[in-house]
Coordinates of C-alpha atoms in Angstrom, one line a residue:
X23 CA -12.7 69.6 -36.7
X24 CA -15.8 69.3 -38.8
X25 CA -17.8 66.1 -38.3
X26 CA -19.9 64.1 -40.6
X27 CA -22.6 62.6 -38.5
X28 CA -25.2 60.3 -40.1
X29 CA -28.7 59.7 -38.8
X30 CA -27.4 56.1 -38.1
X31 CA -24.7 57.5 -35.8
X32 CA -27.3 59.3 -33.7
X33 CA -29.8 56.4 -33.7
X34 CA -27.9 53.2 -32.8
X35 CA -29.2 49.8 -31.8
X36 CA -27.6 48.5 -28.7
X37 CA -28.0 47.1 -25.1
X38 CA -28.9 49.1 -22.0
X39 CA -28.6 50.7 -19.6
X40 CA -26.3 53.5 -20.8
X41 CA -24.9 54.5 -24.2
X42 CA -21.9 56.2 -22.7
X43 CA -21.2 53.7 -19.9
X44 CA -22.4 50.5 -21.5
X45 CA -22.5 50.7 -25.3
X46 CA -19.5 53.0 -25.6
X47 CA -17.1 50.8 -23.5
X48 CA -18.5 47.8 -25.4
X49 CA -17.6 49.4 -28.7
X50 CA -14.2 50.5 -27.3
X51 CA -13.4 46.9 -26.4
X52 CA -14.3 45.8 -29.9
X53 CA -12.0 48.5 -31.3
X54 CA -9.2 47.4 -29.0
X55 CA -9.6 43.8 -30.3
X56 CA -9.4 45.0 -33.9
X57 CA -6.2 47.0 -33.2
X58 CA -4.7 43.9 -31.4
X59 CA -5.5 41.9 -34.5
X60 CA -3.9 44.5 -36.8
X61 CA -0.8 44.4 -34.6
X62 CA -0.8 40.6 -34.8
X63 CA -0.9 40.4 -31.0
X64 CA -4.1 38.7 -30.2
X65 CA -2.8 35.2 -30.6
X66 CA 0.2 36.1 -28.4
X67 CA -1.9 37.4 -25.4
X68 CA -1.4 36.0 -22.0
X69 CA -3.5 38.5 -20.0
X70 CA -5.8 41.5 -20.6
X71 CA -6.6 44.3 -18.2
X72 CA -9.1 47.2 -18.2
X73 CA -8.8 50.4 -16.3
X74 CA -12.0 52.6 -16.0
X75 CA -11.6 56.3 -15.1
X76 CA -13.8 59.1 -13.9
X77 CA -17.5 58.8 -14.5
X78 CA -17.0 55.3 -15.9
X79 CA -15.6 54.3 -12.5
X80 CA -17.9 56.2 -10.3
X81 CA -21.2 54.9 -11.8
X82 CA -19.7 52.0 -13.7
X83 CA -21.3 49.2 -11.6
X84 CA -24.8 50.7 -11.9
X85 CA -24.4 51.2 -15.6
X86 CA -23.0 47.7 -16.2
X87 CA -19.7 49.0 -17.6
X88 CA -17.9 45.9 -16.3
X89 CA -20.4 43.8 -18.1
X90 CA -19.9 45.8 -21.3
X91 CA -16.1 45.4 -21.4
X92 CA -16.3 41.7 -20.7
X93 CA -18.9 41.2 -23.4
X94 CA -16.9 43.3 -25.9
X95 CA -13.7 41.6 -25.1
X96 CA -15.5 38.3 -25.6
X97 CA -16.3 39.2 -29.2
X98 CA -20.1 39.7 -28.6
X99 CA -22.0 42.3 -30.7
X100 CA -24.5 44.6 -28.8
X101 CA -26.7 44.7 -31.9
X102 CA -27.1 41.0 -32.2
X103 CA -26.4 39.3 -28.9
X104 CA -29.5 37.6 -27.5
X105 CA -30.1 39.7 -24.4
X106 CA -31.1 36.6 -22.5
X107 CA -27.5 35.3 -22.9
X108 CA -25.8 38.3 -21.3
X109 CA -26.1 37.2 -17.6
X110 CA -24.9 33.7 -18.4
X111 CA -21.8 34.9 -20.3
X112 CA -20.8 37.3 -17.6
X113 CA -21.4 34.9 -14.8
X114 CA -19.3 32.2 -16.6
X115 CA -16.4 34.7 -16.8
X116 CA -16.7 35.6 -13.1
X117 CA -17.1 32.0 -11.9
X118 CA -14.5 30.3 -14.1
X119 CA -12.1 33.3 -14.1
X120 CA -11.6 32.8 -17.8
X121 CA -12.4 35.0 -20.8
X122 CA -12.5 33.9 -24.4
X123 CA -10.7 36.9 -25.9
X124 CA -12.2 37.9 -29.2
X125 CA -13.9 34.5 -29.2
X126 CA -10.4 33.2 -30.3
X127 CA -8.2 32.6 -27.3
X128 CA -9.0 31.7 -23.7
X129 CA -7.2 33.6 -21.0
X130 CA -7.3 33.7 -17.2
X131 CA -9.4 36.7 -16.2
X132 CA -10.1 37.7 -12.6
X133 CA -12.9 40.4 -12.7
X134 CA -11.8 41.8 -9.3
X135 CA -8.2 42.3 -10.5
X136 CA -8.5 42.8 -14.2
X137 CA -11.2 45.4 -14.3
X138 CA -9.9 48.4 -12.2
X139 CA -12.2 51.2 -11.1
X140 CA -10.1 54.4 -10.9
X141 CA -11.9 57.4 -9.4
X142 CA -9.5 60.0 -10.9
X143 CA -10.5 61.7 -14.2
X144 CA -8.4 61.7 -17.3
X145 CA -8.0 65.3 -18.7
X146 CA -9.5 64.7 -22.2
X147 CA -13.0 63.5 -21.2
X148 CA -14.9 62.3 -18.1
X149 CA -15.4 58.8 -19.6
X150 CA -12.0 57.3 -20.1
X151 CA -10.9 53.7 -20.2
X152 CA -7.6 52.0 -21.0
X153 CA -7.2 48.4 -22.3
X154 CA -3.9 46.7 -21.8
X155 CA -2.9 43.4 -23.5
X156 CA 0.1 41.5 -22.1
X157 CA 2.3 39.1 -24.1
X158 CA 5.4 37.4 -23.0
X159 CA 7.5 40.3 -24.3
X160 CA 5.5 43.5 -24.3
X161 CA 2.4 45.4 -23.1
X162 CA 0.1 47.0 -25.6
X163 CA -2.2 49.7 -24.3
X164 CA -4.8 52.0 -25.9
X165 CA -7.0 54.6 -24.2
X166 CA -10.5 55.4 -25.5
X167 CA -13.1 58.0 -24.5
X168 CA -16.8 57.2 -24.5
X169 CA -18.2 60.7 -25.4
X170 CA -22.0 59.9 -25.3
X171 CA -24.5 58.2 -27.5
X172 CA -22.2 55.2 -28.1
X173 CA -19.5 57.4 -29.8
X174 CA -15.9 56.4 -29.0
X175 CA -12.8 58.4 -29.8
X176 CA -9.1 58.6 -29.0
X177 CA -7.5 61.8 -27.7
X178 CA -5.5 62.1 -30.9
X179 CA -8.6 61.6 -33.0
X180 CA -6.8 59.6 -35.7
X181 CA -10.0 59.4 -37.7
X182 CA -10.4 63.2 -38.0
X183 CA -9.2 63.3 -41.6
X184 CA -11.5 60.4 -42.5
X185 CA -14.5 62.2 -40.9
X186 CA -13.7 65.4 -42.8
X187 CA -13.5 63.6 -46.1
X188 CA -16.9 62.0 -45.5
X189 CA -18.3 65.3 -44.4
X190 CA -17.2 67.0 -47.6
X191 CA -19.0 64.3 -49.6
X192 CA -22.3 65.6 -48.2
X193 CA -24.1 67.8 -50.8
X194 CA -25.4 69.8 -47.8
X195 CA -22.7 69.9 -45.1
X196 CA -24.3 71.1 -41.9
X197 CA -22.7 72.3 -38.6
X198 CA -25.4 74.6 -37.4
X199 CA -29.1 75.0 -37.6
X200 CA -28.9 78.2 -39.5
X201 CA -27.0 76.4 -42.3
X202 CA -29.7 73.7 -42.4
X203 CA -32.4 76.4 -42.7
X204 CA -30.5 78.1 -45.5
X205 CA -30.3 74.9 -47.5
X206 CA -34.0 74.3 -47.0
X207 CA -34.8 77.8 -48.3
X208 CA -32.4 77.7 -51.2
X209 CA -33.5 74.2 -52.4
X210 CA -37.1 74.6 -51.4
X211 CA -36.9 71.3 -49.5
X212 CA -38.0 70.2 -46.1
X213 CA -35.4 69.2 -43.4
X214 CA -36.1 65.5 -43.9
X215 CA -35.5 65.9 -47.7
X216 CA -32.1 67.7 -47.1
X217 CA -31.0 65.0 -44.6
X218 CA -32.1 62.2 -47.0
X219 CA -29.9 63.7 -49.8
X220 CA -26.9 63.7 -47.4
X221 CA -27.6 60.1 -46.4
X222 CA -27.7 59.1 -50.1
X223 CA -24.1 60.3 -50.5
X224 CA -23.1 57.5 -48.1
X225 CA -25.6 54.7 -48.7
X226 CA -28.0 53.4 -51.3
X227 CA -31.7 54.4 -51.0
X228 CA -32.5 50.8 -50.3
X229 CA -30.1 50.6 -47.4
X230 CA -31.3 53.9 -46.0
X231 CA -34.9 52.8 -46.0
X232 CA -34.2 49.4 -44.7
X233 CA -32.0 50.7 -41.8
X234 CA -34.5 53.4 -40.8
X235 CA -37.3 50.8 -40.6
X236 CA -35.0 48.4 -38.7
X237 CA -34.5 51.2 -36.2
X238 CA -38.2 51.8 -35.9
X239 CA -39.0 48.1 -35.5
X240 CA -36.5 47.9 -32.7
X241 CA -38.1 50.8 -31.0
X242 CA -41.6 49.4 -31.5
X243 CA -40.5 46.0 -30.2
X244 CA -38.9 47.7 -27.2
X245 CA -42.1 49.5 -26.3
X246 CA -44.1 46.3 -26.8
X247 CA -41.8 44.3 -24.5
X248 CA -41.8 47.0 -21.8
X249 CA -45.6 47.2 -21.8
X250 CA -45.9 43.4 -21.4
X251 CA -43.2 42.8 -18.8
X252 CA -43.9 43.1 -15.1
X253 CA -41.8 42.8 -12.0
X254 CA -38.8 44.5 -10.3
X255 CA -36.0 46.1 -12.1
X256 CA -32.5 44.8 -11.3
X257 CA -29.9 46.8 -9.4
X258 CA -31.1 46.9 -5.8
X259 CA -33.4 49.9 -5.8
X260 CA -36.5 47.6 -6.0
X261 CA -38.1 49.8 -8.6
X262 CA -41.3 48.2 -9.8
X263 CA -42.0 48.3 -13.5
X264 CA -44.9 50.7 -14.1
X265 CA -45.5 50.4 -17.9
X266 CA -47.1 47.0 -17.5
X267 CA -49.7 48.2 -14.9
X268 CA -50.4 51.4 -16.9
X269 CA -50.8 49.5 -20.1
X270 CA -53.4 47.1 -18.5
X271 CA -55.6 50.1 -17.7
X272 CA -55.3 51.5 -21.2
X273 CA -55.2 48.7 -23.7
X274 CA -58.9 47.7 -24.0
X275 CA -60.1 44.2 -24.9
X276 CA -59.2 43.8 -28.6
X277 CA -56.9 40.8 -29.3
X278 CA -53.4 41.1 -30.9
X279 CA -50.4 38.9 -31.3
X280 CA -47.6 41.1 -32.7
X281 CA -46.3 44.6 -32.0
X282 CA -47.9 45.9 -35.2
X283 CA -51.3 44.4 -34.4
X284 CA -51.0 45.9 -31.0
X285 CA -50.3 49.3 -32.5
X286 CA -53.5 49.0 -34.6
X287 CA -55.6 48.1 -31.5
X288 CA -54.3 51.2 -29.6
X289 CA -55.6 53.4 -32.5
X290 CA -59.1 52.1 -31.5
X291 CA -58.9 53.1 -27.8
X292 CA -60.3 56.1 -26.1
X293 CA -58.1 59.2 -26.6
X294 CA -59.2 61.9 -24.2
X295 CA -56.5 64.2 -22.9
X296 CA -55.8 62.1 -19.8
X297 CA -55.5 59.0 -21.8
X298 CA -53.1 60.6 -24.3
X299 CA -50.9 61.7 -21.4
X300 CA -51.0 58.2 -20.0
X301 CA -50.3 56.5 -23.3
X302 CA -47.3 58.8 -24.1
X303 CA -45.9 58.2 -20.5
X304 CA -46.5 54.5 -20.8
X305 CA -44.6 54.3 -24.1
X306 CA -41.6 56.2 -22.6
X307 CA -41.6 54.2 -19.4
X308 CA -41.7 50.9 -21.3
X309 CA -38.6 51.7 -23.3
X310 CA -36.5 52.9 -20.3
X311 CA -37.6 50.0 -18.2
X312 CA -36.4 47.6 -20.9
X313 CA -33.2 49.7 -21.0
X314 CA -32.7 49.5 -17.2
X315 CA -33.0 45.7 -17.5
X316 CA -30.1 45.4 -20.0
X317 CA -32.6 45.1 -22.9
X318 CA -32.2 46.1 -26.5
X319 CA -33.0 49.7 -27.3
X320 CA -32.1 52.4 -29.8
X321 CA -29.8 55.3 -28.6
X322 CA -31.9 58.4 -29.3
X323 CA -29.5 60.0 -28.8
X324 CA -28.5 58.0 -25.7
X325 CA -29.7 55.0 -23.8
X326 CA -30.8 57.0 -20.8
X327 CA -33.0 59.1 -23.0
X328 CA -34.0 56.3 -25.4
X329 CA -37.8 56.5 -24.5
X330 CA -38.5 60.1 -25.7
X331 CA -38.4 59.7 -29.5
X332 CA -40.2 56.3 -29.6
X333 CA -42.9 57.6 -27.4
X334 CA -43.5 60.8 -29.5
X335 CA -43.4 58.9 -32.8
X336 CA -45.8 56.3 -31.4
X337 CA -48.0 59.2 -30.2
X338 CA -48.2 60.5 -33.8
X339 CA -48.9 57.0 -35.2
X340 CA -51.7 56.0 -32.8
X341 CA -53.2 59.4 -31.8
X342 CA -52.5 62.0 -34.5
X343 CA -52.5 60.2 -37.8
X344 CA -54.0 56.7 -38.1
X345 CA -53.0 56.5 -41.8
X346 CA -49.3 57.2 -41.1
X347 CA -46.9 54.5 -42.3
X348 CA -43.3 54.0 -43.4
X349 CA -43.1 57.4 -45.1
X350 CA -43.9 59.3 -41.9
X351 CA -41.8 57.0 -39.8
X352 CA -38.7 57.6 -41.9
X353 CA -39.4 61.3 -42.2
X354 CA -39.5 61.6 -38.4
X355 CA -36.3 59.7 -37.8
X356 CA -34.4 61.7 -40.4
X357 CA -35.3 65.0 -38.8
X358 CA -34.7 63.7 -35.3
X359 CA -31.3 62.4 -36.3
X360 CA -30.2 65.7 -37.9
X361 CA -31.3 67.8 -34.9
X362 CA -29.4 65.5 -32.6
X363 CA -26.2 65.7 -34.7
X364 CA -26.3 69.5 -34.6
X365 CA -26.5 69.4 -30.8
X366 CA -23.6 67.0 -30.7
X367 CA -21.5 69.2 -33.0
X368 CA -22.3 72.4 -31.1
X369 CA -22.4 71.1 -27.5
X370 CA -22.6 67.5 -26.2
X371 CA -24.9 64.5 -25.8
X372 CA -22.9 63.1 -22.9
X373 CA -24.4 63.4 -19.4
X374 CA -20.9 63.0 -18.0
X375 CA -20.0 66.3 -19.8
X376 CA -23.3 68.2 -19.7
X377 CA -25.7 66.7 -17.2
X378 CA -29.1 65.4 -18.1
X379 CA -29.8 68.4 -20.3
X380 CA -27.5 66.7 -22.8
X381 CA -29.6 63.5 -22.8
X382 CA -33.3 64.2 -22.0
X383 CA -33.0 67.8 -23.2
X384 CA -31.5 66.8 -26.6
X385 CA -33.9 63.9 -27.1
X386 CA -36.9 66.1 -26.4
X387 CA -35.6 68.7 -28.9
X388 CA -35.1 65.9 -31.5
X389 CA -38.6 64.6 -31.0
X390 CA -40.2 68.1 -31.0
X391 CA -38.6 69.1 -34.3
X392 CA -39.4 65.7 -35.9
X393 CA -43.1 65.9 -34.8
X394 CA -43.4 69.5 -35.9
X395 CA -42.4 68.6 -39.5
X396 CA -44.9 65.7 -39.5
X397 CA -47.6 68.0 -38.3
X398 CA -46.9 70.4 -41.2
X399 CA -44.4 72.7 -39.7
X400 CA -42.0 74.8 -41.8
X401 CA -38.3 74.2 -41.4
X402 CA -38.1 77.3 -39.3
X403 CA -40.9 76.1 -37.1
X404 CA -39.1 72.7 -36.8
X405 CA -36.0 74.3 -35.4
X406 CA -38.1 76.5 -33.2
X407 CA -39.8 73.5 -31.7
X408 CA -36.4 72.0 -31.0
X409 CA -35.3 75.2 -29.4
X410 CA -38.4 75.4 -27.2
X411 CA -37.9 71.9 -26.0
X412 CA -34.3 72.4 -25.1
X413 CA -34.9 75.8 -23.5
X414 CA -37.0 74.2 -20.8
X415 CA -34.4 71.5 -20.0
X416 CA -31.4 73.9 -19.6
X417 CA -29.4 73.1 -16.5
X418 CA -31.0 69.7 -15.8
X419 CA -28.5 67.7 -13.7
X420 CA -27.6 64.0 -14.0
X421 CA -28.0 62.5 -10.5
X422 CA -28.9 58.8 -10.8
X423 CA -29.5 57.2 -7.4
X424 CA -27.1 54.3 -6.9
X425 CA -25.5 55.0 -10.3
X426 CA -28.5 53.2 -11.9
X427 CA -30.4 54.5 -14.9
X428 CA -33.7 54.2 -13.0
X429 CA -34.4 57.1 -10.6
X430 CA -35.0 59.8 -11.8
X431 CA -34.0 58.8 -15.3
X432 CA -37.0 56.6 -16.3
X433 CA -39.6 59.2 -15.3
X434 CA -37.6 62.0 -17.0
X435 CA -38.2 60.3 -20.4
X436 CA -42.0 60.8 -19.9
X437 CA -41.5 64.5 -19.1
X438 CA -39.2 64.9 -22.1
X439 CA -41.8 63.3 -24.4
X440 CA -44.7 65.4 -23.1
X441 CA -42.5 68.6 -23.4
X442 CA -41.6 67.6 -27.0
X443 CA -45.3 67.4 -28.0
X444 CA -46.0 70.7 -26.3
X445 CA -43.0 72.4 -27.9
X446 CA -44.1 71.2 -31.4
X447 CA -47.6 72.6 -30.8
X448 CA -46.3 75.9 -29.6
X449 CA -44.0 76.2 -32.7
X450 CA -46.9 75.3 -35.0
X451 CA -49.0 78.2 -33.6
X452 CA -46.1 80.7 -33.9
X453 CA -44.7 82.8 -36.7
X454 CA -41.1 81.6 -36.7
X455 CA -40.0 85.0 -37.9
X456 CA -40.9 86.3 -34.4
X457 CA -38.7 83.8 -32.6
X458 CA -36.5 85.5 -30.1
X459 CA -34.1 82.6 -29.5
X460 CA -32.7 80.7 -32.5
X461 CA -31.7 77.1 -32.1
X462 CA -28.0 77.7 -32.5
X463 CA -28.1 80.2 -29.5
X464 CA -29.8 77.7 -27.2
X465 CA -27.3 75.0 -28.2
X466 CA -24.4 77.4 -27.4
X467 CA -26.2 78.3 -24.1
X468 CA -26.5 74.6 -23.2
X469 CA -22.8 74.1 -23.8
X470 CA -21.9 77.1 -21.7
X471 CA -24.2 75.8 -18.9
X472 CA -22.6 72.4 -19.2
X473 CA -19.1 73.9 -18.7
X474 CA -20.3 75.9 -15.7
X475 CA -22.0 72.9 -14.1
X476 CA -20.4 71.4 -11.0
X477 CA -18.9 68.0 -11.9
X478 CA -20.9 66.3 -9.1
X479 CA -24.1 66.9 -11.2
X480 CA -22.6 65.2 -14.3
X481 CA -23.3 61.4 -14.0
X482 CA -21.0 60.9 -11.0
X483 CA -23.8 60.1 -8.4
X484 CA -22.0 62.6 -6.1
X485 CA -24.8 65.2 -6.0
X486 CA -28.5 65.9 -6.3
X487 CA -31.0 63.1 -5.8
X488 CA -28.1 60.6 -5.8
X489 CA -27.0 61.8 -2.4
X490 CA -30.4 63.2 -1.2
X491 CA -31.8 59.7 -1.5
X492 CA -29.9 56.6 -0.7
X493 CA -30.4 52.9 -1.2
X494 CA -31.7 52.5 2.4
X495 CA -34.6 54.9 1.6
X496 CA -35.6 52.6 -1.3

């Protein structure tokens, strides 16, 4: 099946800590409610039950999968829910043993009995979940799979025909990087220009521009919140937030009152090499600390890797080009989104399927390519930058301690951001005609590596650091 994947599919606004284990199940719950309404069954419900399978079960508690399905079934939207309300809504459900299904009908709901963690894996995908609605007469069940980055599908993929039709509407349908480069050469356009033309076949220019800036403002606010929040992250690992302390040592004395004013003050700080490393790391830490605390982030392409792209884009804005504005921001996001979509089509962006190479590796490749274009790289250099970034993440395992998106996940975002900048610089200094490994080959290699990887290194918390370090050590 050919897929049509928009930039706005790859860069989604949602709530942490995980796109596949939080945002995906949340969206699946919303889809189930919609199907129940279509079948005219919601108003007949007397009970609802959720079964979590495989990776969703093994690390579901640490990734707040139980929170996600409760919030989704309650009719809450991850893009708009005030994050400060999340704990209150969930605690009310747990304490009162009642859920307001679809915000329409109140049912008895015992979290211990009605959310079931099944360690067995369903054959189609590692992240499976089944919703069952009971009426006086029948049971209505649907199974969904959270395949990474907030994407949710059914095994039969009923939307395959719809996706194909949308894909065919693109003036430049793209499955592989080589096709993208061919369009750029034939049309004498940059990658961002090709992607923009595709987006225009689905949305008005006004909507595209508005939504791209909404994504950026969400990223910027997330960085800002992370740099101004101190304390201990939830979950039991007692991880102290580091972005706050690092920011204190970097920010200088100039006053500010908004995220944009703050960005302007950073442009006036000292920018020796060590400070640049610290700023980029600070930005990435900030985002993923917000993510770990169930804050609002942008999947880029996932929640666990949400810090890389904002950190690299912020680096460009505050270090490389002080005159950069909306034009460059939109250009960066368009390129990043397209590179991510090519990885999703050719491999995976799910850590449950591919390990952390599918999250940090892909996000680093997206950021590297986007930065390369902003720095004047040719389309071939852009794909080369993405290839270099992924090449040095191949085989990276997903081994979250305690099933939490904290250790080693938060630090890995800093490494992915720094690698992305380095990859862009290497590509800019290289004749892309001499590249030995095309991007499509490294994507294929990543997928083959993912298939060969032992399942205990794929977001199950059954291998690597997850068993080498336990909660008692923390």
